[in-house]
Amino acid sequence: MKHEGTGMMKRMLWIFSLCLILYSCKEPLTEEVQAEIQVIPRPQVITVLEGTFEMTSKTSIKANRDLMVQAEQLRDYLSPASGYVLPINKRHTGGNLIELKLLDELSTLGEEGYEMTITSKKVLITAHRPKGIIWGIQTLRQLFPVEILREAAVDDVAWELPCVNILDKPRFEWRGLMIDYSRTFWNISHTKKYIDALSYYKMNRLHMHLTDDQGWRIEIEKYPALTEIASQFDTVYHEPREREGYYSREDIRELVRYAEARGVELIPEIEMPGHTTEVFAAYPELSCTGDTLSVHPFFMGPGIHNEIFCAGKKETFEFLENVLSEVSELFPSEYIHIGGDEAPKVLWKTCPHCQRVIKEYSLKDEDELQSWFIRQVEGYIQSKGKKLIGWDEITEGGLSGTATVMFWRAGMENALLSAVEQGNMVILTPTSHCYFDYTYDRISTEKVYSLESIIDKIETLNPGKILGVQANFWSHIDRTEPGMDRQIFPRLLVLAEVGWTEALNREWDHFSPRLEHHYQSLDLLDIYYTDE
Ligand SMILES: [Zn+2]
């Protein structure tokens, strides 16, 4: 309770200081001035100053060794379009300057906040932690003329920035996108494009749904048949080759490095106990029946299978622990997602192994058996120093007090409220606002902005229990890259603002013209989108 109180106090202090700064601005923002600040998500506090800063061939970057990665990243962002390869120095060497600096006294800005002051002579980005510097750099990129995103030199643009002071930090810690790699496999370059886009809009989690009935998408050294057999569709379906495949261990390491430099954390999801029939194509002994199954495209078989991991065989847990051990080593993330959704218990009801466990541990029914199953896995994940996330079905049959719950079923309000009441952290991904494989008729771009109504209800009843928000993209319907892009954009920009910007500081009428402005950015980021 004491802990919660401290968190709440900090939050109130932050809001109070924010209001104070907002009201103490000497020159309140006019509509005209605001038009220059087209940043998404909207920074918490913007004070426009007189004048402009111009980047020229004489501009240099100043940073200490602890920010060298960020300084190099900044140079790489600015070089292609401007044609200037800005030198990186520890000291100021003449000309105007972009300086990156960590300051202990900015601890109130947390892990991800930053302050940026632009005068005619200098851009200064300060933060408490390197991640704050990364987000400051993304704001800086958005303040430049949009042509800065071009990959080849542009001659006729003055690289001017408005003089401004920005004080900024995120509202929620988790601002994510889930991509389903199982129903359709997406290659490494497409994933990098998404990491770039997430970073540009300060979204910090890419949740990778790596396993499901339609294919296993990650190499596990101990179980080669997962990639040899379970990553391929059965040949009877004649699926195009590019829809199947997997990431090698080296691919994952490359993606982790790429994402880390851009402030994005990759979160692996390994599904259990359901949505696992692709595993039984390779290792049939892990289900209750032991039948060998085949890997089928989504629309060529049931969406939900009765065959799930047998909860009564010790081989199941041996397999899962070995898999999770390799996954934990590959992904430095704090969290591992274990799925937990849509697991029919029909075979558990008659399986002698499963029934033996129910009896041995005096469990009430098969729902409690799933809860027991998840607790076994959570114990193992915690022994690896990680935390567990599961879909909201993990609340059924008794929820572990330490699990983080990803709420996806829009009608599950009672379970959601009881989870936060119990003290669990939640991530909001409701089908009503966050399922970006749904049509725009069902979830319009503006509707995503109204996720606030759900956030507000939970925050009012149990403040501080929302870890964050996330969009989900399931890849069974849209299976081409442009099709996927159009489902996700521009809705992702809306969610980026909902996740970052305090509610008191934003509104749709202000967001909408900024979004129009960002269509040009999406063009230059090679992203297809719809403006319907
Ligand atoms: Zn069983």
XYZ file of C-alpha atoms and ligand atoms in Angstrom:
533
model
C 0.000 0.000 0.000
C 2.866 2.299 0.886
C 4.382 1.613 -2.504
C 1.154 2.536 -4.279
C 0.861 5.702 -2.270
C 4.350 6.802 -3.279
C 3.589 6.107 -6.935
C 0.399 8.104 -6.752
C 2.138 10.979 -5.006
C 4.816 11.085 -7.703
C 2.158 11.063 -10.369
C 0.258 13.929 -8.744
C 3.469 15.909 -8.364
C 4.229 15.393 -12.025
C 0.767 16.529 -13.117
C 0.982 19.484 -10.766
C 4.363 20.598 -12.113
C 3.093 20.075 -15.641
C 0.127 22.365 -15.008
C 2.397 24.887 -13.364
C 4.696 24.959 -16.377
C 1.763 25.125 -18.765
C 0.266 28.107 -16.980
C 3.583 29.866 -16.433
C 4.432 29.943 -20.143
C 5.029 33.596 -20.981
C 3.610 33.191 -24.440
C 0.724 30.747 -24.630
C 0.724 28.807 -27.884
C -1.203 30.484 -30.649
C -2.789 28.343 -33.341
C -0.244 29.707 -35.798
C 2.733 28.714 -33.679
C 1.267 25.304 -32.914
C 1.059 24.655 -36.627
C 4.849 24.413 -36.716
C 4.947 21.788 -33.987
C 3.635 18.743 -35.786
C 4.999 16.169 -33.386
C 3.204 12.836 -32.774
C 2.815 11.877 -30.002
C 2.261 15.381 -28.712
C 4.935 16.376 -26.164
C 3.637 17.163 -22.673
C 4.956 20.745 -22.497
C 5.968 22.908 -25.445
C 7.188 26.482 -25.124
C 7.884 28.188 -28.423
C 10.820 30.621 -28.378
C 11.937 33.290 -30.843
C 13.982 32.348 -33.890
C 15.258 29.268 -35.687
C 18.253 26.933 -35.654
C 19.754 25.938 -38.977
C 21.761 22.758 -39.491
C 24.599 23.362 -41.965
C 27.767 21.576 -43.058
C 29.462 23.256 -40.058
C 27.110 21.766 -37.454
C 28.584 19.163 -35.127
C 27.259 16.721 -32.512
C 28.614 16.790 -28.972
C 28.223 13.758 -26.715
C 30.141 11.862 -24.080
C 31.165 8.254 -24.526
C 28.079 6.970 -22.658
C 25.885 8.401 -25.445
C 28.035 7.430 -28.425
C 25.476 4.911 -29.765
C 22.751 7.581 -29.704
C 25.075 10.207 -31.231
C 25.971 7.886 -34.096
C 22.330 7.011 -34.592
C 21.468 10.727 -34.749
C 24.216 11.335 -37.325
C 22.937 8.390 -39.397
C 19.408 9.812 -39.270
C 20.502 13.286 -40.450
C 23.184 12.425 -43.011
C 21.403 10.872 -46.007
C 18.984 13.720 -46.768
C 21.197 16.641 -45.702
C 24.372 15.250 -47.214
C 26.246 16.375 -44.071
C 28.182 13.782 -42.111
C 28.153 15.659 -38.818
C 31.317 15.104 -36.756
C 30.832 13.734 -33.232
C 33.041 15.397 -30.606
C 33.395 15.408 -26.862
C 34.114 19.142 -26.987
C 32.589 22.012 -28.913
C 34.710 22.759 -31.953
C 33.001 25.826 -33.466
C 29.883 26.156 -35.636
C 26.490 25.421 -34.191
C 25.879 22.375 -32.166
C 23.565 19.508 -31.298
C 24.444 18.307 -27.812
C 23.266 15.136 -26.062
C 23.721 14.942 -22.311
C 22.648 12.786 -19.352
C 21.835 14.681 -16.158
C 21.293 13.131 -12.720
C 18.970 15.933 -11.681
C 16.454 14.910 -14.365
C 15.463 11.759 -12.468
C 11.856 13.029 -12.279
C 11.695 12.435 -16.027
C 12.159 8.693 -15.408
C 13.660 6.186 -17.819
C 12.161 7.700 -20.940
C 11.618 11.420 -20.406
C 13.773 14.136 -21.947
C 14.111 17.883 -22.189
C 15.035 19.679 -25.392
C 15.974 23.314 -25.819
C 16.573 24.699 -29.278
C 18.125 28.161 -29.650
C 19.611 29.688 -32.787
C 23.058 28.391 -31.789
C 22.371 25.084 -30.160
C 20.104 22.077 -29.794
C 20.435 20.596 -26.313
C 18.786 17.246 -25.537
C 19.074 16.146 -21.922
C 17.642 13.143 -20.097
C 18.150 10.971 -17.059
C 18.679 7.817 -19.142
C 19.816 7.039 -22.713
C 16.290 6.007 -23.697
C 15.122 9.545 -22.991
C 17.826 10.800 -25.350
C 16.514 8.417 -28.053
C 13.020 9.890 -27.734
C 14.424 13.422 -27.770
C 16.189 12.552 -31.029
C 12.894 11.307 -32.517
C 11.197 14.576 -31.581
C 14.092 16.434 -33.192
C 13.662 14.445 -36.427
C 9.964 15.341 -36.477
C 10.734 19.054 -36.001
C 12.974 19.167 -39.101
C 11.365 19.588 -42.531
C 9.879 16.188 -43.390
C 12.390 15.739 -46.228
C 14.937 14.813 -43.541
C 13.450 11.293 -43.860
C 14.616 10.974 -47.471
C 17.302 8.414 -48.135
C 19.127 10.487 -50.771
C 20.499 14.038 -50.570
C 17.955 16.849 -51.013
C 19.477 20.147 -52.176
C 16.788 22.772 -51.957
C 15.748 22.476 -48.303
C 16.868 24.750 -45.452
C 17.317 22.403 -42.476
C 15.685 24.739 -39.999
C 14.201 23.980 -36.612
C 11.882 26.262 -34.637
C 13.438 27.505 -31.387
C 11.535 25.747 -28.662
C 11.699 24.217 -25.192
C 10.098 20.808 -24.774
C 9.660 18.908 -21.529
C 8.366 15.450 -22.173
C 7.839 12.001 -20.717
C 5.466 9.128 -21.440
C 2.180 8.546 -19.709
C 2.487 4.737 -19.889
C 5.525 2.516 -19.670
C 4.295 -0.019 -22.275
C 3.400 1.284 -25.750
C 3.312 -1.700 -28.026
C 2.439 -3.366 -31.279
C 1.928 -7.118 -31.640
C 2.722 -8.699 -34.982
C 1.512 -12.224 -35.714
C 4.414 -14.037 -37.417
C 2.680 -17.412 -37.368
C -0.358 -17.062 -39.642
C 1.946 -15.252 -42.077
C 5.706 -15.000 -41.695
C 7.206 -11.513 -42.074
C 10.855 -11.210 -43.082
C 13.647 -9.378 -41.315
C 13.631 -6.252 -43.499
C 9.886 -5.790 -43.019
C 10.356 -6.161 -39.261
C 13.135 -3.551 -39.300
C 10.826 -1.141 -41.138
C 8.307 -1.621 -38.333
C 10.941 -1.087 -35.641
C 11.897 2.180 -37.377
C 8.276 3.317 -37.477
C 7.639 2.337 -33.852
C 10.705 4.266 -32.745
C 9.765 7.339 -34.816
C 6.479 7.456 -32.868
C 8.090 6.603 -29.497
C 6.472 3.188 -29.211
C 8.747 0.941 -27.250
C 7.558 -2.675 -27.488
C 7.321 -5.017 -30.460
C 5.485 -8.092 -29.224
C 6.368 -10.953 -31.580
C 3.714 -13.680 -31.747
C 6.207 -16.340 -32.844
C 4.276 -19.580 -32.444
C 0.750 -20.695 -33.266
C -1.154 -23.420 -35.137
C 0.014 -21.955 -38.470
C 3.745 -22.239 -37.848
C 6.660 -22.094 -35.411
C 8.866 -19.113 -36.307
C 11.973 -19.251 -34.135
C 14.957 -21.598 -34.209
C 15.383 -23.647 -31.031
C 18.696 -25.531 -31.022
C 17.430 -28.363 -28.873
C 14.384 -29.075 -31.062
C 15.400 -28.867 -34.751
C 12.099 -30.356 -35.965
C 10.344 -27.154 -34.837
C 11.973 -25.341 -37.734
C 12.361 -28.304 -40.117
C 8.721 -29.371 -39.861
C 6.624 -26.998 -37.727
C 7.664 -23.816 -39.595
C 6.357 -25.137 -42.958
C 2.768 -25.438 -44.172
C 1.797 -28.921 -45.324
C 2.563 -29.104 -49.074
C -1.044 -30.104 -49.887
C -2.007 -26.440 -49.379
C 0.465 -25.018 -51.936
C 1.118 -21.947 -49.797
C 3.592 -19.423 -51.287
C 7.030 -19.972 -49.736
C 7.337 -16.400 -48.438
C 4.445 -16.965 -46.019
C 6.387 -19.592 -44.066
C 9.835 -19.827 -42.509
C 11.457 -18.785 -39.264
C 14.008 -16.528 -37.625
C 17.367 -18.134 -36.936
C 19.102 -17.407 -33.647
C 21.412 -15.038 -35.527
C 18.386 -13.215 -37.057
C 16.958 -12.693 -33.579
C 20.255 -11.334 -32.257
C 20.423 -8.937 -35.211
C 16.848 -7.751 -34.615
C 17.440 -7.329 -30.887
C 20.485 -5.111 -31.572
C 18.614 -3.113 -34.214
C 15.637 -2.563 -31.940
C 17.709 -1.726 -28.864
C 19.529 1.089 -30.665
C 16.104 2.560 -31.480
C 14.569 2.289 -28.021
C 12.347 -0.675 -28.881
C 12.230 -3.884 -26.848
C 11.316 -7.160 -28.555
C 8.921 -9.294 -26.526
C 8.766 -12.966 -27.534
C 5.512 -14.889 -27.283
C 5.538 -18.667 -27.060
C 1.921 -19.918 -27.028
C 0.695 -22.453 -24.460
C -1.207 -24.537 -23.592
C -3.415 -24.004 -26.701
C -2.710 -22.849 -30.267
C 0.078 -25.401 -30.428
C -0.893 -27.945 -33.114
C 2.140 -26.974 -35.218
C 4.269 -28.401 -32.384
C 2.388 -31.709 -32.670
C 3.381 -31.907 -36.349
C 6.943 -32.269 -35.058
C 6.586 -33.616 -31.500
C 3.156 -35.364 -31.308
C 3.980 -36.973 -27.947
C 3.409 -33.612 -26.210
C -0.401 -33.608 -26.684
C -2.922 -35.689 -24.765
C -3.755 -37.888 -27.786
C -0.253 -38.243 -29.275
C -1.673 -37.808 -32.811
C 0.612 -36.341 -35.484
C -1.019 -33.207 -36.927
C -0.208 -31.118 -39.982
C 0.371 -27.380 -40.306
C -2.484 -25.729 -42.195
C -3.205 -22.153 -43.328
C -5.713 -20.389 -41.040
C -8.766 -20.699 -43.272
C -8.095 -24.381 -44.131
C -8.874 -25.756 -40.690
C -10.432 -24.883 -37.345
C -9.417 -21.525 -35.846
C -9.204 -23.203 -32.447
C -8.088 -26.825 -32.029
C -8.961 -29.211 -29.232
C -5.394 -30.588 -29.266
C -3.368 -28.618 -26.736
C -0.304 -29.431 -24.614
C -0.933 -32.271 -22.181
C -0.782 -30.757 -18.701
C -0.114 -34.138 -17.096
C 3.036 -35.268 -18.934
C 6.366 -34.235 -17.518
C 7.744 -34.184 -21.106
C 5.547 -31.131 -21.756
C 7.231 -29.083 -19.033
C 10.675 -30.377 -19.992
C 10.026 -29.184 -23.549
C 8.653 -25.794 -22.481
C 11.492 -25.155 -20.051
C 14.102 -25.966 -22.670
C 12.380 -23.708 -25.193
C 11.926 -20.859 -22.696
C 15.538 -21.202 -21.584
C 16.785 -20.562 -25.143
C 14.216 -17.813 -25.694
C 15.277 -16.074 -22.441
C 18.887 -16.092 -23.579
C 18.075 -14.658 -27.009
C 15.741 -11.878 -25.862
C 17.059 -9.489 -23.182
C 13.486 -8.326 -22.446
C 12.151 -8.139 -18.917
C 8.944 -9.942 -20.006
C 8.061 -13.169 -21.790
C 4.540 -13.654 -23.155
C 3.197 -17.191 -22.819
C -0.098 -16.786 -24.673
C -2.649 -18.698 -22.606
C -5.638 -17.844 -24.804
C -8.304 -19.996 -26.423
C -7.340 -23.371 -24.951
C -10.301 -25.812 -25.051
C -10.164 -28.271 -22.170
C -12.151 -31.053 -23.842
C -9.208 -33.479 -24.142
C -7.937 -32.674 -20.632
C -11.307 -33.937 -19.311
C -10.635 -37.477 -20.511
C -6.828 -37.632 -20.484
C -5.583 -39.898 -17.661
C -2.359 -37.837 -17.283
C -4.244 -34.567 -16.916
C -6.814 -36.053 -14.549
C -4.029 -37.476 -12.377
C -2.635 -33.936 -11.843
C -6.107 -32.567 -11.016
C -6.451 -35.272 -8.361
C -2.908 -35.008 -7.036
C -3.114 -31.234 -6.495
C -6.813 -31.231 -5.479
C -7.729 -28.901 -8.330
C -11.408 -28.132 -8.808
C -11.587 -28.498 -12.576
C -9.778 -28.068 -15.892
C -9.767 -24.242 -15.574
C -7.801 -24.646 -12.365
C -5.545 -27.086 -14.194
C -4.732 -24.352 -16.743
C -4.045 -21.952 -13.904
C -1.739 -24.584 -12.308
C -0.041 -25.091 -15.688
C 0.619 -21.350 -16.060
C 1.951 -21.134 -12.486
C 4.477 -23.925 -13.226
C 5.670 -22.012 -16.271
C 5.709 -18.704 -14.404
C 7.942 -20.259 -11.721
C 10.386 -21.278 -14.416
C 10.291 -17.864 -16.128
C 10.933 -16.158 -12.793
C 13.908 -18.455 -12.176
C 15.345 -16.925 -15.371
C 14.838 -13.442 -13.923
C 11.868 -12.648 -16.173
C 8.235 -11.697 -15.728
C 5.219 -13.415 -17.281
C 2.549 -11.869 -19.469
C -0.495 -13.792 -20.661
C -3.728 -13.106 -22.551
C -6.732 -12.468 -20.286
C -7.789 -16.142 -20.203
C -5.068 -16.601 -17.563
C -7.460 -14.898 -15.125
C -9.752 -17.967 -15.289
C -9.249 -20.612 -12.619
C -7.214 -18.346 -10.328
C -4.729 -15.664 -11.367
C -1.163 -15.540 -10.061
C -0.527 -12.271 -8.219
C 2.624 -11.498 -10.196
C 1.416 -12.109 -13.758
C 0.767 -9.172 -16.081
C -2.488 -9.591 -18.001
C -3.026 -8.506 -21.580
C -6.745 -7.754 -21.848
C -8.012 -8.390 -25.363
C -11.646 -9.466 -24.940
C -13.695 -6.281 -24.991
C -16.506 -7.779 -22.914
C -14.239 -8.820 -20.033
C -14.640 -5.676 -17.975
C -15.394 -7.500 -14.719
C -12.318 -9.721 -15.003
C -10.269 -6.645 -15.855
C -11.484 -4.722 -12.843
C -11.000 -7.687 -10.529
C -7.432 -8.233 -11.819
C -6.447 -4.617 -11.090
C -8.203 -4.810 -7.756
C -6.138 -7.895 -6.937
C -3.051 -5.796 -7.739
C -2.050 -7.243 -11.113
C -0.681 -4.951 -13.802
C -2.630 -4.907 -17.076
C -1.952 -4.014 -20.690
C -4.976 -2.847 -22.673
C -5.436 -4.319 -26.146
C -9.245 -4.586 -26.409
C -10.804 -5.844 -29.647
C -13.042 -2.761 -29.516
C -10.142 -0.310 -30.109
C -6.816 -2.099 -30.614
C -7.349 -4.929 -33.128
C -5.809 -3.470 -36.253
C -6.594 -6.512 -38.399
C -10.261 -5.435 -38.072
C -11.704 -3.207 -40.794
C -11.819 0.579 -40.484
C -15.620 0.302 -40.585
C -15.398 -1.468 -37.259
C -12.520 0.468 -35.683
C -12.133 3.862 -37.307
C -8.967 5.888 -36.840
C -10.844 8.271 -34.552
C -12.264 5.400 -32.505
C -8.750 4.382 -31.425
C -8.420 7.795 -29.752
C -11.471 6.993 -27.614
C -9.648 4.137 -25.841
C -9.379 6.836 -23.188
C -12.880 5.944 -21.968
C -11.642 2.508 -20.820
C -8.341 3.858 -19.464
C -10.166 6.524 -17.509
C -12.502 4.036 -15.846
C -9.644 1.853 -14.583
C -7.453 4.798 -13.559
C -10.317 6.258 -11.557
C -10.988 3.012 -9.687
C -7.419 1.686 -9.343
C -4.790 4.210 -10.412
C -1.362 3.041 -11.534
C -2.321 -0.479 -12.601
C -2.238 0.076 -16.355
C 1.225 -0.863 -17.586
C 0.254 0.379 -21.012
C -1.554 -0.025 -24.300
C -0.928 -2.113 -27.376
C -2.240 -2.664 -30.901
C -2.539 -6.223 -32.182
C -2.222 -7.314 -35.778
C -3.268 -10.901 -36.560
C -2.067 -11.948 -40.000
C -4.685 -14.419 -41.206
C -6.609 -12.026 -43.484
C -4.124 -9.421 -44.722
C -1.098 -11.423 -45.778
C 0.813 -8.965 -47.981
C 3.132 -6.219 -46.746
C 1.114 -3.320 -48.227
C -2.115 -4.869 -46.893
C -0.635 -5.187 -43.431
C 0.676 -1.599 -43.529
C -2.774 -0.248 -44.440
C -4.393 -2.068 -41.540
C -1.877 -0.707 -39.056
C -1.410 2.843 -40.379
C -2.530 5.414 -39.560
C -4.236 3.802 -36.539
C -0.873 3.127 -34.889
C -0.117 6.865 -34.713
C -3.328 7.374 -32.774
C -2.406 4.710 -30.251
C 1.101 6.170 -29.982
C -0.434 9.430 -28.759
C -2.909 7.709 -26.416
C -0.026 5.785 -24.842
C 2.378 8.708 -24.543
C 0.491 11.952 -23.989
C -1.392 12.769 -20.769
C -5.151 12.906 -21.393
C -5.441 16.511 -20.186
C -2.958 17.491 -22.840
C -4.584 16.204 -25.986
C -7.783 16.108 -28.018
C -8.875 14.664 -31.330
C -9.418 18.059 -33.007
C -5.817 18.948 -32.308
C -4.511 15.510 -33.282
C -6.355 15.191 -36.573
C -4.531 17.992 -38.513
C -1.203 16.737 -37.175
C -2.085 13.284 -38.500
C -2.707 14.774 -41.967
C 0.754 16.286 -41.816
C 2.266 12.886 -40.975
C 0.971 11.152 -44.110
C 4.001 12.619 -45.841
C 6.270 11.109 -43.188
C 4.642 7.714 -43.710
C 5.284 8.014 -47.466
C 8.948 8.659 -46.786
C 9.148 5.789 -44.292
C 7.906 3.490 -47.127
C 4.714 2.758 -45.284
C 1.377 2.232 -47.003
C -1.591 3.701 -45.169
C -5.200 4.571 -45.682
C -6.680 8.035 -45.143
C -10.307 6.860 -45.002
Zn -3.315 -34.710 -21.047
